[in-house]
Coordinates of C-alpha atoms in Angstrom, one line a residue:
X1 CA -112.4 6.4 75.9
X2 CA -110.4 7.9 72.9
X3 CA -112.2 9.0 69.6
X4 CA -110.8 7.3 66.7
X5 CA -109.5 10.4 65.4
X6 CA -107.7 11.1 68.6
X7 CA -106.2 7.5 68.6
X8 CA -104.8 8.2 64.9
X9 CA -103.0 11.5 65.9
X10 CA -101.8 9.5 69.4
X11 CA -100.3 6.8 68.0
X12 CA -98.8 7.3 64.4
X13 CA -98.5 3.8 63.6
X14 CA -101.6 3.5 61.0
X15 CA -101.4 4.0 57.4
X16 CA -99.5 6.6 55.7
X17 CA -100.1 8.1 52.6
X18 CA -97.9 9.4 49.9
X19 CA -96.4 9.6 46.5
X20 CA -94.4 8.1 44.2
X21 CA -90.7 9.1 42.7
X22 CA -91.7 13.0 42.2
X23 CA -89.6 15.8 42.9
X24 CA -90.6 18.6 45.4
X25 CA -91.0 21.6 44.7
X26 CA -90.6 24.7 47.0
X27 CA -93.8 27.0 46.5
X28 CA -93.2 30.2 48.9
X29 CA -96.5 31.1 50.4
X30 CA -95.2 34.4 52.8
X31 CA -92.7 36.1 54.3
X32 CA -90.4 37.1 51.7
X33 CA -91.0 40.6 51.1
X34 CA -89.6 41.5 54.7
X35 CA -86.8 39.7 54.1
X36 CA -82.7 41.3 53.8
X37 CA -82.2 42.0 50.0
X38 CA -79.2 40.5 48.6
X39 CA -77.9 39.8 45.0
X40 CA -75.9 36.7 43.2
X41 CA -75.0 37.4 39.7
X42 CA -75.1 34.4 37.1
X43 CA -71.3 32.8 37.6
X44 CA -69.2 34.0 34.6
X45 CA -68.6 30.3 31.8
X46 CA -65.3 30.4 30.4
X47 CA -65.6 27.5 28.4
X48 CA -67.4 26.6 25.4
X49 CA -71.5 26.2 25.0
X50 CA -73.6 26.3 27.6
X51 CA -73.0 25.9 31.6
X52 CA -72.8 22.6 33.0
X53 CA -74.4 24.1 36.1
X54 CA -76.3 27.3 36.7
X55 CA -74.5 27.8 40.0
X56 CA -76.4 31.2 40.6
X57 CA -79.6 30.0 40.4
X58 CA -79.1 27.3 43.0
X59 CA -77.5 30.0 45.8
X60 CA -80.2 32.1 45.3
X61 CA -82.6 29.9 45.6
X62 CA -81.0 28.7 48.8
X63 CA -81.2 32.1 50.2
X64 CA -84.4 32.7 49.0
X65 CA -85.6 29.3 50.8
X66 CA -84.1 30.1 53.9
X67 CA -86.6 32.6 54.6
X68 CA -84.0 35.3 55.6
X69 CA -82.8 36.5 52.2
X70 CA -84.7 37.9 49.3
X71 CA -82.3 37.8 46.3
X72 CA -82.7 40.4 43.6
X73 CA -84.7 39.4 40.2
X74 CA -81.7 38.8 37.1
X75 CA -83.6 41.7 35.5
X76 CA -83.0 44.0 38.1
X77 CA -79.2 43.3 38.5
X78 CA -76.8 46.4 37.8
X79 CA -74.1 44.7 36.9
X80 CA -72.9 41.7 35.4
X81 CA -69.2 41.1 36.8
X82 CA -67.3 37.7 38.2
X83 CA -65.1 39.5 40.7
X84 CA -66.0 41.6 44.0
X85 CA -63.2 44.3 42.8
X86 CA -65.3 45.1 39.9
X87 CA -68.6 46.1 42.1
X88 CA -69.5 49.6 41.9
X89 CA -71.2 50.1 45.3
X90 CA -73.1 52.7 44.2
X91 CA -75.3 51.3 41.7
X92 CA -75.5 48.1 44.1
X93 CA -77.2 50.6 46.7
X94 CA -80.0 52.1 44.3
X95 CA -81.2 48.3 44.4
X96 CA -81.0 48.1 48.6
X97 CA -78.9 44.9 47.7
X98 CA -76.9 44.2 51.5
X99 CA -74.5 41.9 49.8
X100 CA -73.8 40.5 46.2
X101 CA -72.2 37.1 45.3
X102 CA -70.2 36.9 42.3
X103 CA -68.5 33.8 40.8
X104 CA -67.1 32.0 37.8
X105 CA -66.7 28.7 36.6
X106 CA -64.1 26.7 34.0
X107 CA -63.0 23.9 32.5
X108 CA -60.3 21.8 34.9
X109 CA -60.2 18.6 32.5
X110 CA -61.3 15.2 33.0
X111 CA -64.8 16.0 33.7
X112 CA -63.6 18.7 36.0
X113 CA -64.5 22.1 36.6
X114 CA -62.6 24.9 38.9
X115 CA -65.6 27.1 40.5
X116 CA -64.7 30.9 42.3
X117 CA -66.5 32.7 44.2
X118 CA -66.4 35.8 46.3
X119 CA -69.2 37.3 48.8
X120 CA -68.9 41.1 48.7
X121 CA -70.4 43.6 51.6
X122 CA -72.0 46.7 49.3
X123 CA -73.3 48.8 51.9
X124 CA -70.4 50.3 53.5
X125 CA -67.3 52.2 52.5
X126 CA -66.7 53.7 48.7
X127 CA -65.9 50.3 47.8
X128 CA -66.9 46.9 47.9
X129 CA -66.1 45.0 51.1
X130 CA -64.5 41.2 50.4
X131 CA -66.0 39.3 52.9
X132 CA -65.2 35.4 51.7
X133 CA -63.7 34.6 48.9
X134 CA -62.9 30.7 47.8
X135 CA -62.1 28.3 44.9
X136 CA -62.3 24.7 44.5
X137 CA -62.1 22.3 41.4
X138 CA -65.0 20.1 41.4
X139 CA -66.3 16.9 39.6
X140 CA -69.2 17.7 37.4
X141 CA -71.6 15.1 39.2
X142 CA -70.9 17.7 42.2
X143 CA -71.3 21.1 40.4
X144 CA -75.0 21.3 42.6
X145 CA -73.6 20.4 45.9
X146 CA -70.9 22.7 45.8
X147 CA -73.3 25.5 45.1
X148 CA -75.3 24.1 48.5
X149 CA -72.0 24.6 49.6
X150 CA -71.3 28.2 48.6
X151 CA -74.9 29.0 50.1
X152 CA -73.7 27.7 53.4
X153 CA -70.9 29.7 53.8
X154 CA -72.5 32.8 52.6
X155 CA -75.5 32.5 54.6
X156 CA -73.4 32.0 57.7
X157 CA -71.0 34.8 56.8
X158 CA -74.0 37.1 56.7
X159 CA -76.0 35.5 59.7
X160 CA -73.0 34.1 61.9
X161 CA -75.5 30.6 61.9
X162 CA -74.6 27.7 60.1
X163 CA -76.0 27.0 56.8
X164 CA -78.1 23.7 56.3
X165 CA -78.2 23.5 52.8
X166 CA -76.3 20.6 52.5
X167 CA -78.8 18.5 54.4
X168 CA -81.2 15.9 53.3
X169 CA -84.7 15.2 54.2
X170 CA -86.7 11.8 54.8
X171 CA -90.0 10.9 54.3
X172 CA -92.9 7.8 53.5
X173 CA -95.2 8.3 50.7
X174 CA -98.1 6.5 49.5
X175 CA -98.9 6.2 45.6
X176 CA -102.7 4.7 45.7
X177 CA -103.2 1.6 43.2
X178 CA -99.5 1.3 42.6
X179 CA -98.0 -2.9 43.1
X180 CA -95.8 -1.6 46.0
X181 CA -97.6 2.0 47.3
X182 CA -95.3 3.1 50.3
X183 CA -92.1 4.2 49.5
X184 CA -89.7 5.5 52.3
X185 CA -87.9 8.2 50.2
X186 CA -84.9 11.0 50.9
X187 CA -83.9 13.9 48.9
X188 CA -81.9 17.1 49.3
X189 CA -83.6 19.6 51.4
X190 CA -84.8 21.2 48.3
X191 CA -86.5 17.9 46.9
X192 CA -83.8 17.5 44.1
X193 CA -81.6 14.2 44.3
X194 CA -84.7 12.3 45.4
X195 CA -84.4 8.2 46.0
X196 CA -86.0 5.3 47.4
X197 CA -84.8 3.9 50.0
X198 CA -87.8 1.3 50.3
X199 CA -91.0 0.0 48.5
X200 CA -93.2 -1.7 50.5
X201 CA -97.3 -3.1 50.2
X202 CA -97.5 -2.8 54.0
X203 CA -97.4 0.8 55.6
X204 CA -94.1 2.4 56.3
X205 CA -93.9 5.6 58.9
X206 CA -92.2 7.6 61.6
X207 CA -88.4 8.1 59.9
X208 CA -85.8 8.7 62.1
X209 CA -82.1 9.9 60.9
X210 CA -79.1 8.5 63.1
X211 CA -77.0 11.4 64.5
X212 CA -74.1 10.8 61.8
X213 CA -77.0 11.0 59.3
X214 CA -75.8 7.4 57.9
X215 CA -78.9 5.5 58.7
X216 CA -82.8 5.8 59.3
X217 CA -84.8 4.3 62.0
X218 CA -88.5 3.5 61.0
X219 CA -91.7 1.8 61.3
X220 CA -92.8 -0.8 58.8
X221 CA -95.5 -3.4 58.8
X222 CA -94.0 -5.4 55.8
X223 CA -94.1 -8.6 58.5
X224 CA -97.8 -7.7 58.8
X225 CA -97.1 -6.3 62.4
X226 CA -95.4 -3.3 63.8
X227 CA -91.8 -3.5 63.8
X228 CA -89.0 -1.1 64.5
X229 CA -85.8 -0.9 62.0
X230 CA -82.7 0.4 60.6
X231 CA -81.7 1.0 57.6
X232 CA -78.1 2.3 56.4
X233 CA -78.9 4.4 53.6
X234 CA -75.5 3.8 51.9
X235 CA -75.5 0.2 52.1
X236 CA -78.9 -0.4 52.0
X237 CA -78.2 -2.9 54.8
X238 CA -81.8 -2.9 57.1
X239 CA -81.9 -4.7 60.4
X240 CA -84.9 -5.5 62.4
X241 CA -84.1 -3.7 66.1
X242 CA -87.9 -4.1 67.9
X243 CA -90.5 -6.5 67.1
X244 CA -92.2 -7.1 70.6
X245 CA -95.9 -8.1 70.9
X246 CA -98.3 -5.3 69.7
X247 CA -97.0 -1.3 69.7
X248 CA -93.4 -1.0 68.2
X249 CA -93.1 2.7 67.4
X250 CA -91.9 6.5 67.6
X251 CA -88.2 5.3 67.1
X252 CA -85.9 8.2 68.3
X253 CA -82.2 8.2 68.4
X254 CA -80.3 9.4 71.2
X255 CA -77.5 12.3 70.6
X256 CA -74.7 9.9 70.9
X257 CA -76.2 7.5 68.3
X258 CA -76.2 4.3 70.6
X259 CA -80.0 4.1 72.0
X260 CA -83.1 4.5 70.8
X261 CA -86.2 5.5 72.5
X262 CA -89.4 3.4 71.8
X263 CA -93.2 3.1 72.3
X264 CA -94.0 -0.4 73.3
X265 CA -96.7 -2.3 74.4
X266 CA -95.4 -5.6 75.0
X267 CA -97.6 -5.3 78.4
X268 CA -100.3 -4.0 77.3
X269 CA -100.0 0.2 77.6
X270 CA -97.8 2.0 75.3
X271 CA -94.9 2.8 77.6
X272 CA -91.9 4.2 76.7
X273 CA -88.7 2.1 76.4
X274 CA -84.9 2.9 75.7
X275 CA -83.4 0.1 73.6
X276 CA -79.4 -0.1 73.7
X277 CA -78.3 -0.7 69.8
X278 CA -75.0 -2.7 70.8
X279 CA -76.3 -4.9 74.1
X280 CA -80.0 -5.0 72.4
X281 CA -81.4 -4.3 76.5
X282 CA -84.3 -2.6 76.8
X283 CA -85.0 -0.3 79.8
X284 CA -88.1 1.2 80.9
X285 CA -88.8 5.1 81.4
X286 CA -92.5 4.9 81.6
X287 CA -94.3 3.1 84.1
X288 CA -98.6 4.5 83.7
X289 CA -101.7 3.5 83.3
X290 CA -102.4 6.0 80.3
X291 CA -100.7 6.2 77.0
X292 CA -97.2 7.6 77.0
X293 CA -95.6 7.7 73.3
X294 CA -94.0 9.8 70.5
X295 CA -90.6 9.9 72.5
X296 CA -87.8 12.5 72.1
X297 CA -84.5 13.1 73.4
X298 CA -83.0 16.4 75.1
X299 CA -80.0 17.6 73.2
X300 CA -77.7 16.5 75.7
X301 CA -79.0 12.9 75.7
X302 CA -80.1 12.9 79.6
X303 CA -83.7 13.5 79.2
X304 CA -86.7 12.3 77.0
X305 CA -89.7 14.4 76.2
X306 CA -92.7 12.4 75.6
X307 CA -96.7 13.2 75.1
X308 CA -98.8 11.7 78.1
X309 CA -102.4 11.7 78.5
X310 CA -101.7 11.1 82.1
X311 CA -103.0 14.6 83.4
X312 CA -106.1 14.3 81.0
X313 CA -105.3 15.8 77.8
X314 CA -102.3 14.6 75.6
X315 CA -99.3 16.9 76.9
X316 CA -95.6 16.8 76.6
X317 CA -94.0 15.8 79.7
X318 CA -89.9 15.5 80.2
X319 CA -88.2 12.7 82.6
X320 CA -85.0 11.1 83.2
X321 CA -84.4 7.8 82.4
X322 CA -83.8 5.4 85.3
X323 CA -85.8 7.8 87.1
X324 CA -90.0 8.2 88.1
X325 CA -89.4 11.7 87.9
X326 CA -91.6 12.9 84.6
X327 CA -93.3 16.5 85.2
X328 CA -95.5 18.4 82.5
X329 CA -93.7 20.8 80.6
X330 CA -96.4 22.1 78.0
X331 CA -99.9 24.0 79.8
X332 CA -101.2 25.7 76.5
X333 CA -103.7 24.7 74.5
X334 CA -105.5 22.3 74.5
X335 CA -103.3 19.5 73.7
X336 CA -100.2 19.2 72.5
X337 CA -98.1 16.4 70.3
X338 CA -95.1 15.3 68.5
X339 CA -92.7 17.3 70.2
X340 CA -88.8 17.2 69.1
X341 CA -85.9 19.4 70.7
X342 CA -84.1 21.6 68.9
X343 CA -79.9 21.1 68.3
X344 CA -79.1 23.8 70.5
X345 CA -81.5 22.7 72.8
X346 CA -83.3 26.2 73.1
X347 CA -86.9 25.3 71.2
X348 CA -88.9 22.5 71.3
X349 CA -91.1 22.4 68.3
X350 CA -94.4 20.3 68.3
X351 CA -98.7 20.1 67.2
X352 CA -100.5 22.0 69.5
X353 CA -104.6 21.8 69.6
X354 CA -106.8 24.9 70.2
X355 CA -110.2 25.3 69.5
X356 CA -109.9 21.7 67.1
X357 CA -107.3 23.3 64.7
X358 CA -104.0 21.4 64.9
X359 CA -101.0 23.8 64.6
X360 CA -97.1 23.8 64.5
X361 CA -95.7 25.9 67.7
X362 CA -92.3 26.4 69.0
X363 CA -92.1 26.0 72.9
X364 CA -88.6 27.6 74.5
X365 CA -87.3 25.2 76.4
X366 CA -86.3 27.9 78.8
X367 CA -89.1 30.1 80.1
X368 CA -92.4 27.9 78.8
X369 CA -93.3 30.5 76.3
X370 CA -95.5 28.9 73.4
X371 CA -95.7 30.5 70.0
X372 CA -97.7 29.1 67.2
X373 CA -96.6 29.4 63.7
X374 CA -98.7 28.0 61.0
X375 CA -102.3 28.8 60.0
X376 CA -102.6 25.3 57.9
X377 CA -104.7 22.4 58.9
X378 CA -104.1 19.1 60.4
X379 CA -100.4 19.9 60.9
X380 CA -98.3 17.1 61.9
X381 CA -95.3 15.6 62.3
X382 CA -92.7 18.6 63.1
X383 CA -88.9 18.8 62.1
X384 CA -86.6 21.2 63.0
X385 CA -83.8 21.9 60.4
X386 CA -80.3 21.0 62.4
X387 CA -79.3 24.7 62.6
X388 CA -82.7 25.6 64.5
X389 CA -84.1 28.1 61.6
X390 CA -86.7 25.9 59.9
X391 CA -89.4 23.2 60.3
X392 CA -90.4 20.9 57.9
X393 CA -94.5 19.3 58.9
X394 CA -97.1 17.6 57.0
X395 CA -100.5 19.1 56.5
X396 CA -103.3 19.2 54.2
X397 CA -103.3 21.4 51.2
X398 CA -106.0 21.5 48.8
X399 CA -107.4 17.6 50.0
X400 CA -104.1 15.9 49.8
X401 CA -100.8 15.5 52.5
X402 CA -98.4 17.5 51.4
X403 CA -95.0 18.8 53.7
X404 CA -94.7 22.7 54.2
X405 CA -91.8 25.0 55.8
X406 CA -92.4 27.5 58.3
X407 CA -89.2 29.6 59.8
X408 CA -88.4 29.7 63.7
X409 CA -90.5 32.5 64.2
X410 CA -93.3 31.5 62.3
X411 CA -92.6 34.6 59.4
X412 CA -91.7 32.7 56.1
X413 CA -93.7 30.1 54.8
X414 CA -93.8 27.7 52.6
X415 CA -95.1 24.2 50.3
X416 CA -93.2 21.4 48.9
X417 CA -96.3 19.8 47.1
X418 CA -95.8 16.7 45.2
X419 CA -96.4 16.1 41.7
X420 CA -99.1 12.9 42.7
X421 CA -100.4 11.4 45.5
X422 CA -99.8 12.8 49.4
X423 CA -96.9 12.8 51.2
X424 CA -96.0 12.8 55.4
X425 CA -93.7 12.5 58.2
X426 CA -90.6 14.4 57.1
X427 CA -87.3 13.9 59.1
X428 CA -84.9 16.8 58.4
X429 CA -81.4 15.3 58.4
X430 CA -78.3 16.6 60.6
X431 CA -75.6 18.6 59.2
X432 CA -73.8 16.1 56.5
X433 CA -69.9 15.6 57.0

């Protein structure tokens, strides 16, 4: 017989909490000081008064956040130039700075502005090394997205990964006493640009981005029952997919965008399903006398990972659709939950139990090794960043959900506290055409 703790962590379709229309704010809790030294020097304003945009400040926050980069403080910067030819290595190297970023921005007219920047390697050679260098006129409603933009192309220029900078994140919230206290929100990965998608008085959980990152799939209980739906977040339009009798959960989107996989329990058991988007048919993967839910699919769409309590504990088990093939693919701990698969495919990231403390680990896909990365509590609901270098979880901080960041390999941490109420199940977005 499950606890009723136990039955709240195995089946995340009860109430959610959260917090109304606040920004997040990144709050870096360790790892930084190891991290590679670079510089960006404040972008160069041609025009008159202030800056429309502090461009600087966003890159290097973006490298900062990415847990790989530790820009230098403004104070400590030895020079104050807008072009990589003007760089004297020399004085960049009494600062240990690997690379600098230098830029300026102007005036273009109508509401315009023409923003350059180069990336400059300081380490090598008696001069600077040019390593990128770009320009672009931009609208002034996109001066902050182009400086996302600018972070991803130096961070991959100086990590060969792409950037995710320009990604969004998803996630309910739960403002107590308010007329309409769940709110299904998304903002840019940095908790700037955040709207509502949805208010709701009934519980709203388990976001799910679509593969083009043009809609959500999700949980809501605004019919006073579990149902599963989608929503396109730029039309708004929402369309009820699953409401079967009792369990409709876990929505999870295959690869290719055209299926989703399901926890029903139209028969009783939560099994999982695979329900076809175009044809509305619903197939079957699951066929046990336990619980089998929180579905997730390989990165090349043929297999789903699921969490079974089928060999006593909750583990993560993988199987093919179509076929009664599932075998246990998680042995550590002792239990383990939520799982979701990596982009590349490589890592499966998920909450794994030992000794009662609920953890995020990363699980190689290849090889079975386990690594647990967070020393939080109550961690839940893991979501790997689309280039594989991040997680974004909910956990409990200071009696209140908030979400937190934790790297690949579990070295930079970090908060994204709200300014009221809690916060939970975060869905990072893909990469953004």
């Amino acid at each position: 017989m499950m606890t009723k703790r136990w039955l709240w962590l195995w089946l995340p379709l009860l109430m959610l909490a959260g917090r109304a229309q606040a920004a997040l704010d990144i709050v870096i809790t360790g790892g930084i000081d190891s991290a590679r030294p670079v510089a960006v020097v404040p972008f160069e304003w041609t025009g008159g008064g202030a800056a429309p945009q502090e461009l600087s400040e966003v890159i290097g926050n973006d490298l900062r956040n990415s847990g790989m980069f530790r820009p230098l403080d403004r104070s400590s910067l030895p020079q104050r130039v807008s072009r990589a030819e003007q760089l004297d290595p020399n004085l960049w190297r009494t600062r240990q700075a690997e690379a600098v970023v230098v830029g300026s921005i102007a005036p273009a007219g109508n509401n315009q502005y023409r923003i350059s920047f180069e990336l400059a390697d300081v380490l090598g050679g008696n001069g600077a090394k040019l390593l990128e260098s770009r320009s672009a006129t931009v609208p002034a409603a996109q001066l902050r997205q182009y400086a996302h933009r600018i972070s991803d192309i130096v961070f991959e220029k100086l990590t060969g990964i792409k950037g995710a900078f320009l990604t969004r994140i998803a996630y309910v919230t739960v403002q107590h006493g308010a007329q309409y206290p769940y709110q299904l929100m998304i903002a840019d990965y940095d908790g700037f640009n955040e709207q509502v998608l949805l208010r709701s008085r009934e519980p709203l959980m388990s976001p799910a981005w679509s593969p083009d990152g043009r809609k959500l799939a999700y949980v809501s209980f605004e019919n006073k029952k579990a149902e599963v739906v989608v929503q396109d977040i730029y039309s708004q339009q929402r369309q009820v997919v699953s409401s079967q009798p009792g369990i409709n959960g876990a929505p999870a989107w295959s690869p290719d965008g055209t299926r989703l996989a399901l926890v029903l329990s139209q028969d009783g058991q939560p099994e999982i399903y695979v329900l076809n988007l175009a044809s509305r048919q619903l197939t079957r993967v699951t066929n046990n006398r336990t619980i089998d839910t929180e579905p997730t699919w390989s990165a090349d769409g043929r297999s789903i990972y699921f969490v079974s309590e089928r060999g006593g504990r909750p583990q993560v088990y993988r199987t093919d659709p179509g076929a009664d093939n599932a075998r246990r693919v998680t042995f550590d701990g002792d239990m383990n939950l939520g799982p979701r698969v990596t982009a590349d495919g490589q890592n499966m990231v998920l909450v794994s139990r030992s000794q009662g403390q609920y953890r995020i680990a990363r699980q190689e896909l290849d090889g079975g090794n386990l690594q647990v990365l967070t020393e939080t509590q109550l961690d839940e609901s893991p979501s790997p960043a689309p280039n594989g270098t991040m997680i974004i979880y909910s956990t409990t901080y200071q009696g209140r959900q908030v979400l937190s960041l934790v790297s690949m390999d579990g070295r930079f941490k970090a908060r994204l506290p709200a300014r009221s109420g809690d916060v939970r199940s975060p869905a990072w977005s893909p990469f953004l055409n």
